[in-house]
């Protein structure tokens, strides 16, 4: 019997390190997505969550942080197995997830309503109210961390949430939903729907979704923006990137290569802010390329669950094949392959995994496809530049604007170049640094809006302005003795 759109379909969830199936997860049908939204709406309109005091809601968020922290080890292992990221990286990342819940609980406790200046006998103030049901769509590369950024802010401000994780990596998200229920969050405040693009489109286009927060590709973000615009719903979209890393010649090339290797190869390059485009000053270029190639070749590839492993697999065979195709494109375009460039020779069962060797393509020009398009794999493209003006021009010559990096010992130049680069986030002499208080997002085709920080917290609310007349006399606009007033 063939599957119809209304029939549940089981999707195999694959361990990318071996290619073996971990378990199956049903794809939600359109009707199940609609039902999840209805339950979330009922929980918002009639349930206890929005009616809780700030103190009560804040306590539950703090309790949720504690419960997540207590389950940390099982979450590390589960996410590592599901998306292939080395457990040392996953542990470092997921150990910070509780911080987002605590930070937004703190913002909730500290929130103040503004009192606005107003002429005459009036008290004018603002109140913030939750939007309603919000949808959060997360990617495969950082399932829980990216979810925590939006989910914690949405919950703190009193919304209910329907989450759609990547169809490739839903396991840790499903586990988190259970932990939140254990922490005491009421029924249907957080609901998870699973499946692929059709599920995401159903959620994004649903008339009762007040806001969508999406992390994914640029085309998915564009579709979400169109769908939400039709009903004037809000959208925050963190999309693709082609992060330029500018390396000046006053930095020791070995030191710069250490930072470059981390920027390029952490998470196997499967990060929107991965350092994928290195712009290196001509006078330091050859030494930097040699140092980065040595670093890339020395990275230990292997079982992600082994603490000694430094680089795991691509999330899927399709992603591995895309990365290998782009490496071939770079060589065809004239880039010089100085490290990596293929799949590693690994023993069983890892030979069935989706690994790609960390790769360095040198002598590229900024107009090559490998320097312009997001590869989303462990591929560092190195382009020379002449001076500061040339570096800034090359950094900005791209359709993306998510992240950027600057490496220099001249801090004045570091600030100056950071100011001139068109990107939502710029690191100086570091990379991937994030905090709950730091707004995260891009410009151009890297998206719109911000996750994290007070900006994200506020964007899950709408503002109501209240104007109260405090004068003792009555207003009789049309009275014979009333002089009248327009504003």
Coordinates of C-alpha atoms in Angstrom, one line a residue:
X1 CA 0.0 0.0 0.0
X2 CA 1.5 3.4 -1.0
X3 CA 1.9 6.2 1.4
X4 CA -0.5 9.1 1.1
X5 CA 0.2 12.5 2.6
X6 CA -2.0 11.7 5.6
X7 CA -0.3 8.4 6.4
X8 CA 2.6 8.3 8.9
X9 CA 5.9 7.3 7.4
X10 CA 8.9 6.0 9.3
X11 CA 12.2 7.6 8.5
X12 CA 15.5 5.8 9.3
X13 CA 17.9 7.9 11.5
X14 CA 21.4 7.0 10.5
X15 CA 24.7 7.1 12.4
X16 CA 26.9 9.1 10.0
X17 CA 30.1 7.5 11.4
X18 CA 29.1 4.1 10.2
X19 CA 26.0 4.4 8.0
X20 CA 24.1 2.1 10.3
X21 CA 20.5 2.9 11.2
X22 CA 20.1 4.0 14.9
X23 CA 16.3 3.9 14.9
X24 CA 13.3 5.1 12.9
X25 CA 11.3 8.2 13.6
X26 CA 7.9 8.8 12.0
X27 CA 7.4 11.8 9.7
X28 CA 4.6 13.9 10.9
X29 CA 1.7 14.1 8.5
X30 CA 0.1 17.5 7.7
X31 CA -2.8 16.6 10.0
X32 CA -0.4 15.9 12.8
X33 CA 1.3 19.3 12.3
X34 CA -2.0 21.0 12.4
X35 CA -2.9 19.1 15.6
X36 CA 0.3 20.0 17.3
X37 CA -0.3 23.7 16.5
X38 CA -3.9 23.4 17.8
X39 CA -2.7 21.9 21.1
X40 CA 0.0 24.6 21.4
X41 CA -2.6 27.3 20.8
X42 CA -5.0 25.8 23.4
X43 CA -2.1 25.7 25.8
X44 CA -1.5 29.4 25.1
X45 CA -5.1 30.6 25.3
X46 CA -6.4 28.4 28.1
X47 CA -3.4 26.7 29.8
X48 CA -1.5 27.9 32.8
X49 CA 1.8 28.9 31.1
X50 CA 1.1 32.5 29.9
X51 CA -0.8 33.2 33.1
X52 CA 2.1 32.3 35.4
X53 CA 3.9 35.2 37.2
X54 CA 7.3 36.1 36.0
X55 CA 8.8 34.5 39.1
X56 CA 6.9 31.2 38.6
X57 CA 7.9 31.0 34.9
X58 CA 11.5 32.0 35.7
X59 CA 11.7 29.2 38.4
X60 CA 10.6 26.6 35.8
X61 CA 13.2 27.8 33.3
X62 CA 15.9 27.5 36.0
X63 CA 14.6 24.1 36.9
X64 CA 14.7 23.1 33.2
X65 CA 18.4 24.2 33.1
X66 CA 19.2 22.0 36.1
X67 CA 17.4 19.0 34.6
X68 CA 19.3 19.5 31.3
X69 CA 22.5 19.7 33.2
X70 CA 21.8 16.5 35.1
X71 CA 21.2 14.7 31.8
X72 CA 24.2 16.2 30.1
X73 CA 26.3 13.0 29.5
X74 CA 23.4 11.1 27.8
X75 CA 22.7 14.2 25.7
X76 CA 26.4 14.4 24.6
X77 CA 26.5 10.8 23.6
X78 CA 23.1 10.9 21.8
X79 CA 23.8 14.0 19.7
X80 CA 27.3 12.7 18.9
X81 CA 25.9 9.5 17.6
X82 CA 23.2 11.3 15.6
X83 CA 25.2 14.0 13.9
X84 CA 28.7 12.6 14.0
X85 CA 30.3 15.5 15.8
X86 CA 33.3 14.4 18.0
X87 CA 32.1 14.0 21.6
X88 CA 34.7 16.4 22.9
X89 CA 33.2 19.1 20.7
X90 CA 29.6 18.1 21.6
X91 CA 30.4 18.0 25.3
X92 CA 31.9 21.5 25.1
X93 CA 28.9 22.9 23.2
X94 CA 26.0 21.2 25.0
X95 CA 27.5 21.9 28.4
X96 CA 26.5 25.5 27.7
X97 CA 22.9 24.9 26.7
X98 CA 21.6 25.5 30.3
X99 CA 23.2 29.0 30.2
X100 CA 20.6 30.1 27.7
X101 CA 17.7 29.0 29.9
X102 CA 19.3 30.8 32.9
X103 CA 20.1 33.9 30.9
X104 CA 16.5 34.3 29.6
X105 CA 15.1 33.6 33.1
X106 CA 17.3 36.5 34.2
X107 CA 16.1 38.8 31.5
X108 CA 12.5 37.9 32.5
X109 CA 13.2 38.8 36.2
X110 CA 14.9 42.0 35.2
X111 CA 12.4 43.1 32.5
X112 CA 10.9 46.6 33.1
X113 CA 8.1 48.2 31.3
X114 CA 8.9 51.6 29.8
X115 CA 7.3 54.8 30.9
X116 CA 7.2 57.3 28.0
X117 CA 7.3 61.1 28.1
X118 CA 3.9 62.6 27.3
X119 CA 2.7 66.2 27.2
X120 CA -0.2 67.2 29.5
X121 CA -1.9 65.2 32.2
X122 CA -1.1 61.8 30.9
X123 CA 0.7 58.7 32.2
X124 CA 2.0 56.7 29.1
X125 CA 3.6 53.3 29.5
X126 CA 4.3 50.2 27.5
X127 CA 3.5 46.6 28.3
X128 CA 5.0 43.5 26.5
X129 CA 2.8 40.5 25.7
X130 CA 3.7 37.1 24.2
X131 CA 3.1 36.5 20.5
X132 CA 1.3 33.2 20.9
X133 CA 2.4 30.0 19.2
X134 CA 5.9 30.1 17.8
X135 CA 7.6 27.7 15.4
X136 CA 11.3 26.8 15.8
X137 CA 13.0 25.0 12.9
X138 CA 16.5 23.8 13.6
X139 CA 19.3 22.3 11.5
X140 CA 21.4 19.1 11.8
X141 CA 24.7 20.6 12.8
X142 CA 24.0 22.0 16.3
X143 CA 20.5 20.6 17.1
X144 CA 20.3 21.5 20.9
X145 CA 22.4 24.6 21.1
X146 CA 20.5 26.4 18.2
X147 CA 17.2 25.2 19.7
X148 CA 18.1 26.5 23.1
X149 CA 18.8 30.0 21.8
X150 CA 15.3 30.5 20.5
X151 CA 13.3 28.1 22.7
X152 CA 14.5 29.6 26.0
X153 CA 13.6 33.2 24.9
X154 CA 10.2 32.1 23.5
X155 CA 9.3 30.3 26.8
X156 CA 10.6 33.0 29.0
X157 CA 8.3 35.5 27.4
X158 CA 5.2 33.3 27.8
X159 CA 4.8 31.7 24.3
X160 CA 4.1 28.1 23.5
X161 CA 6.4 26.5 20.9
X162 CA 6.2 23.8 18.2
X163 CA 9.7 22.6 17.3
X164 CA 10.7 20.9 14.0
X165 CA 14.3 19.5 14.2
X166 CA 16.2 18.5 11.1
X167 CA 14.9 15.2 9.7
X168 CA 18.5 13.9 10.0
X169 CA 19.1 14.7 13.6
X170 CA 15.8 14.7 15.7
X171 CA 17.0 12.4 18.6
X172 CA 18.4 14.9 21.0
X173 CA 15.5 17.3 20.5
X174 CA 13.0 14.6 21.3
X175 CA 15.0 13.8 24.4
X176 CA 15.0 17.5 25.4
X177 CA 11.2 17.7 25.1
X178 CA 11.0 14.9 27.7
X179 CA 13.4 16.7 30.0
X180 CA 11.3 19.9 29.8
X181 CA 8.2 18.0 30.8
X182 CA 10.2 16.4 33.7
X183 CA 11.2 19.9 34.8
X184 CA 7.5 20.8 35.2
X185 CA 6.6 22.6 32.0
X186 CA 2.9 22.1 31.4
X187 CA 1.5 19.8 28.7
X188 CA 1.8 21.1 25.1
X189 CA 3.9 24.2 26.0
X190 CA 6.7 22.5 23.9
X191 CA 5.7 20.1 21.1
X192 CA 8.0 18.4 18.6
X193 CA 7.0 17.5 15.1
X194 CA 9.4 15.4 13.0
X195 CA 10.0 15.1 9.3
X196 CA 11.4 16.8 6.3
X197 CA 10.7 19.9 4.1
X198 CA 7.0 19.2 3.9
X199 CA 6.6 19.4 7.6
X200 CA 8.6 22.6 7.8
X201 CA 6.5 24.2 5.1
X202 CA 3.3 23.2 6.8
X203 CA 4.5 24.7 10.1
X204 CA 5.8 27.9 8.5
X205 CA 2.6 28.4 6.5
X206 CA 0.2 27.7 9.4
X207 CA -2.1 30.6 10.1
X208 CA -1.9 30.2 13.8
X209 CA 1.9 30.5 14.0
X210 CA 2.8 34.0 15.1
X211 CA 6.6 33.7 14.6
X212 CA 9.0 31.4 12.9
X213 CA 12.6 31.1 13.9
X214 CA 14.6 29.1 11.3
X215 CA 18.2 28.1 10.9
X216 CA 19.0 26.6 7.6
X217 CA 19.8 27.3 4.0
X218 CA 19.1 30.6 2.2
X219 CA 16.4 29.2 0.0
X220 CA 14.6 27.7 3.0
X221 CA 14.8 31.1 4.7
X222 CA 13.5 32.9 1.6
X223 CA 10.5 30.5 1.5
X224 CA 9.8 31.1 5.2
X225 CA 10.0 34.8 4.7
X226 CA 7.4 34.7 1.9
X227 CA 5.1 32.4 3.8
X228 CA 5.1 34.5 7.0
X229 CA 4.8 37.8 5.1
X230 CA 1.5 36.7 3.7
X231 CA -0.1 36.9 7.2
X232 CA 2.3 39.5 8.7
X233 CA 3.9 36.9 11.0
X234 CA 7.4 37.5 12.3
X235 CA 10.4 35.6 11.1
X236 CA 14.0 35.3 12.3
X237 CA 16.2 33.4 9.9
X238 CA 19.9 32.5 10.3
X239 CA 20.9 31.2 6.9
X240 CA 24.1 30.5 4.9
X241 CA 27.5 32.0 5.2
X242 CA 30.9 32.1 3.5
X243 CA 32.9 33.5 6.4
X244 CA 36.0 35.5 5.4
X245 CA 38.9 35.3 7.8
X246 CA 41.4 38.1 7.2
X247 CA 45.0 37.2 8.3
X248 CA 47.5 40.1 8.4
X249 CA 51.3 39.6 8.2
X250 CA 52.0 40.9 11.7
X251 CA 50.6 37.5 13.1
X252 CA 52.9 34.5 13.4
X253 CA 51.7 32.2 10.6
X254 CA 51.9 29.2 12.9
X255 CA 49.6 31.0 15.4
X256 CA 47.2 32.1 12.7
X257 CA 47.1 28.6 11.3
X258 CA 46.1 27.2 14.7
X259 CA 43.2 29.6 14.8
X260 CA 42.4 28.9 11.1
X261 CA 42.3 25.2 11.6
X262 CA 39.8 25.5 14.4
X263 CA 37.7 28.0 12.4
X264 CA 37.6 25.8 9.3
X265 CA 37.4 22.3 10.7
X266 CA 35.5 22.3 13.9
X267 CA 32.2 20.4 13.4
X268 CA 33.8 19.1 10.2
X269 CA 33.2 22.5 8.7
X270 CA 29.4 22.0 9.0
X271 CA 28.7 25.4 10.5
X272 CA 27.3 28.6 9.0
X273 CA 30.1 30.6 10.4
X274 CA 32.9 28.1 9.6
X275 CA 36.1 29.9 8.5
X276 CA 35.8 28.7 4.9
X277 CA 37.5 31.6 3.1
X278 CA 40.9 32.7 4.3
X279 CA 42.2 36.1 3.0
X280 CA 45.9 36.2 3.8
X281 CA 48.3 39.0 3.3
X282 CA 50.7 38.3 0.4
X283 CA 53.9 38.7 2.4
X284 CA 52.8 35.9 4.9
X285 CA 50.8 33.8 2.4
X286 CA 53.2 31.0 1.6
X287 CA 54.1 30.4 5.3
X288 CA 50.5 30.4 6.3
X289 CA 49.5 27.9 3.6
X290 CA 52.3 25.6 4.6
X291 CA 51.4 25.8 8.3
X292 CA 47.6 25.3 7.7
X293 CA 48.3 22.3 5.4
X294 CA 50.4 20.7 8.2
X295 CA 47.6 21.3 10.7
X296 CA 45.0 19.8 8.4
X297 CA 47.0 16.7 7.7
X298 CA 47.7 16.1 11.5
X299 CA 44.0 16.2 12.5
X300 CA 42.8 12.8 13.9
X301 CA 39.8 11.4 12.0
X302 CA 37.9 8.6 13.6
X303 CA 35.0 7.4 15.8
X304 CA 33.2 10.5 17.1
X305 CA 32.5 8.7 20.4
X306 CA 36.3 8.4 21.1
X307 CA 37.6 11.4 23.0
X308 CA 40.8 11.3 20.9
X309 CA 38.9 12.0 17.7
X310 CA 39.3 15.5 16.3
X311 CA 37.2 15.3 13.2
X312 CA 34.0 13.4 12.5
X313 CA 32.0 12.6 9.4
X314 CA 29.6 14.6 7.2
X315 CA 26.0 14.2 8.4
X316 CA 25.0 12.2 5.3
X317 CA 26.2 10.5 2.2
X318 CA 24.6 13.3 0.2
X319 CA 26.5 16.0 2.1
X320 CA 29.8 14.0 1.7
X321 CA 29.3 13.8 -2.0
X322 CA 28.5 17.5 -2.3
X323 CA 31.7 18.4 -0.5
X324 CA 33.8 16.1 -2.7
X325 CA 32.2 17.6 -5.8
X326 CA 33.1 21.1 -4.6
X327 CA 36.7 20.1 -3.9
X328 CA 36.9 18.8 -7.5
X329 CA 35.3 22.0 -8.8
X330 CA 38.0 24.1 -6.9
X331 CA 40.8 22.1 -8.5
X332 CA 39.2 22.4 -12.0
X333 CA 39.0 26.2 -11.4
X334 CA 42.7 26.4 -10.8
X335 CA 43.1 26.1 -7.0
X336 CA 46.0 24.1 -5.7
X337 CA 45.2 21.2 -3.4
X338 CA 47.7 21.2 -0.6
X339 CA 46.0 19.0 2.0
X340 CA 43.2 16.4 2.0
X341 CA 40.9 16.2 -1.0
X342 CA 39.3 12.8 -0.5
X343 CA 38.0 10.3 1.9
X344 CA 40.2 8.7 4.6
X345 CA 41.0 5.0 4.8
X346 CA 39.2 3.9 7.9
X347 CA 38.6 0.4 9.4
X348 CA 35.2 -1.2 9.8
X349 CA 32.6 -0.1 10.8
X350 CA 33.9 3.5 10.1
X351 CA 34.5 2.6 6.5
X352 CA 30.7 2.9 6.0
X353 CA 30.7 6.4 7.4
X354 CA 30.6 9.7 5.5
X355 CA 34.0 11.1 6.2
X356 CA 36.0 13.7 4.2
X357 CA 39.6 14.5 4.9
X358 CA 40.3 18.1 6.1
X359 CA 41.1 19.9 2.9
X360 CA 43.1 23.1 2.0
X361 CA 42.7 24.7 -1.4
X362 CA 45.4 27.4 -1.9
X363 CA 46.1 29.9 -4.7
X364 CA 42.3 30.5 -5.2
X365 CA 40.9 33.7 -6.5
X366 CA 37.9 35.4 -4.8
X367 CA 35.7 34.9 -7.8
X368 CA 36.0 31.1 -7.9
X369 CA 32.9 29.1 -6.9
X370 CA 34.8 27.5 -4.0
X371 CA 35.4 31.1 -2.7
X372 CA 31.9 32.3 -3.2
X373 CA 29.6 29.3 -2.5
X374 CA 28.9 27.7 0.9
X375 CA 30.5 24.2 0.9
X376 CA 29.5 23.2 4.4
X377 CA 32.4 20.8 4.9
X378 CA 36.0 20.7 6.1
X379 CA 37.4 22.7 3.2
X380 CA 39.5 25.9 3.7
X381 CA 40.0 28.1 0.6
X382 CA 43.0 30.4 0.8
X383 CA 43.1 33.7 -1.2
X384 CA 46.0 36.2 -1.1
X385 CA 45.4 40.0 -0.6
X386 CA 47.8 43.0 -0.9
X387 CA 46.8 45.5 1.7
X388 CA 44.0 46.5 4.1
X389 CA 41.8 48.0 1.5
X390 CA 42.1 44.9 -0.7
X391 CA 41.3 42.6 2.2
X392 CA 38.1 44.5 3.1
X393 CA 37.0 44.6 -0.5
X394 CA 37.5 40.8 -0.9
X395 CA 35.9 40.1 2.4
X396 CA 32.7 42.0 1.4
X397 CA 32.7 40.6 -2.2
X398 CA 30.2 37.9 -1.4
X399 CA 26.4 37.5 -1.2
X400 CA 26.6 36.3 2.4
X401 CA 27.1 38.4 5.6
X402 CA 26.9 36.1 8.6
X403 CA 30.3 36.0 10.3
X404 CA 33.9 37.2 9.8
X405 CA 37.3 37.1 11.5
X406 CA 40.3 39.3 11.7
X407 CA 43.8 38.1 12.8
X408 CA 46.2 40.9 13.6
X409 CA 48.5 42.1 16.4
X410 CA 47.5 45.7 15.6
X411 CA 44.3 46.1 17.7
X412 CA 43.5 49.5 16.1
X413 CA 43.6 47.8 12.7
X414 CA 41.5 45.0 14.1
X415 CA 38.8 47.3 15.2
X416 CA 39.0 49.3 12.0
X417 CA 38.7 46.3 9.7
X418 CA 35.9 44.8 11.9
X419 CA 34.0 48.0 11.5
X420 CA 34.3 47.9 7.7
X421 CA 33.4 44.2 7.1
X422 CA 29.7 43.7 6.3
X423 CA 28.8 40.8 8.6
X424 CA 26.5 40.3 11.6
X425 CA 29.3 39.0 13.8
X426 CA 33.1 39.7 13.6
X427 CA 35.7 38.0 15.8
X428 CA 39.2 39.5 16.3
X429 CA 41.9 37.0 17.0
X430 CA 39.4 34.3 17.8
X431 CA 36.5 32.4 16.2
X432 CA 33.1 30.8 17.1
X433 CA 33.0 32.6 20.4
X434 CA 29.4 33.0 21.6
X435 CA 27.5 33.9 24.8
X436 CA 23.8 34.0 25.6
X437 CA 24.0 37.8 25.7
X438 CA 25.4 38.1 22.2
X439 CA 22.9 38.7 19.3
X440 CA 23.5 36.1 16.6
X441 CA 22.6 36.6 13.0
X442 CA 23.5 38.0 9.6
X443 CA 22.8 40.4 6.8
X444 CA 22.4 40.1 3.1
X445 CA 21.6 36.5 2.1
X446 CA 22.6 35.3 5.6
X447 CA 19.3 36.2 7.0
X448 CA 17.3 38.6 9.1
X449 CA 16.7 39.1 12.8
X450 CA 18.8 38.0 15.7
X451 CA 18.9 34.9 18.0
X452 CA 20.2 35.3 21.6
X453 CA 20.6 38.5 23.5
X454 CA 17.9 40.9 24.6
X455 CA 17.0 41.4 21.0
X456 CA 15.8 37.8 20.7
X457 CA 13.9 38.0 24.0
X458 CA 12.1 41.2 23.0
X459 CA 11.2 39.9 19.5
X460 CA 9.1 37.1 21.0
X461 CA 6.8 39.8 22.4
X462 CA 4.6 42.6 21.0
X463 CA 4.3 46.1 22.5
X464 CA 1.1 47.6 23.8
X465 CA 1.2 51.3 24.6
X466 CA -1.2 52.6 27.3
X467 CA -2.2 56.2 27.6
X468 CA -4.0 57.1 30.9
X469 CA -5.3 60.6 31.4
X470 CA -4.7 61.7 35.0
X471 CA -6.4 65.1 35.1
X472 CA -9.5 65.5 37.4
X473 CA -11.7 67.2 34.9
X474 CA -13.8 65.5 32.2
X475 CA -13.0 65.8 28.5
X476 CA -15.9 67.4 26.5
X477 CA -14.4 67.8 23.0
X478 CA -17.6 69.3 21.5
X479 CA -18.5 71.4 24.5
X480 CA -19.2 75.1 23.8
X481 CA -16.3 76.3 25.9
X482 CA -13.8 73.6 24.8
X483 CA -10.9 75.2 22.8
X484 CA -10.2 71.8 21.1
X485 CA -7.0 70.1 20.6
X486 CA -5.8 67.8 17.8
X487 CA -3.0 65.9 19.5

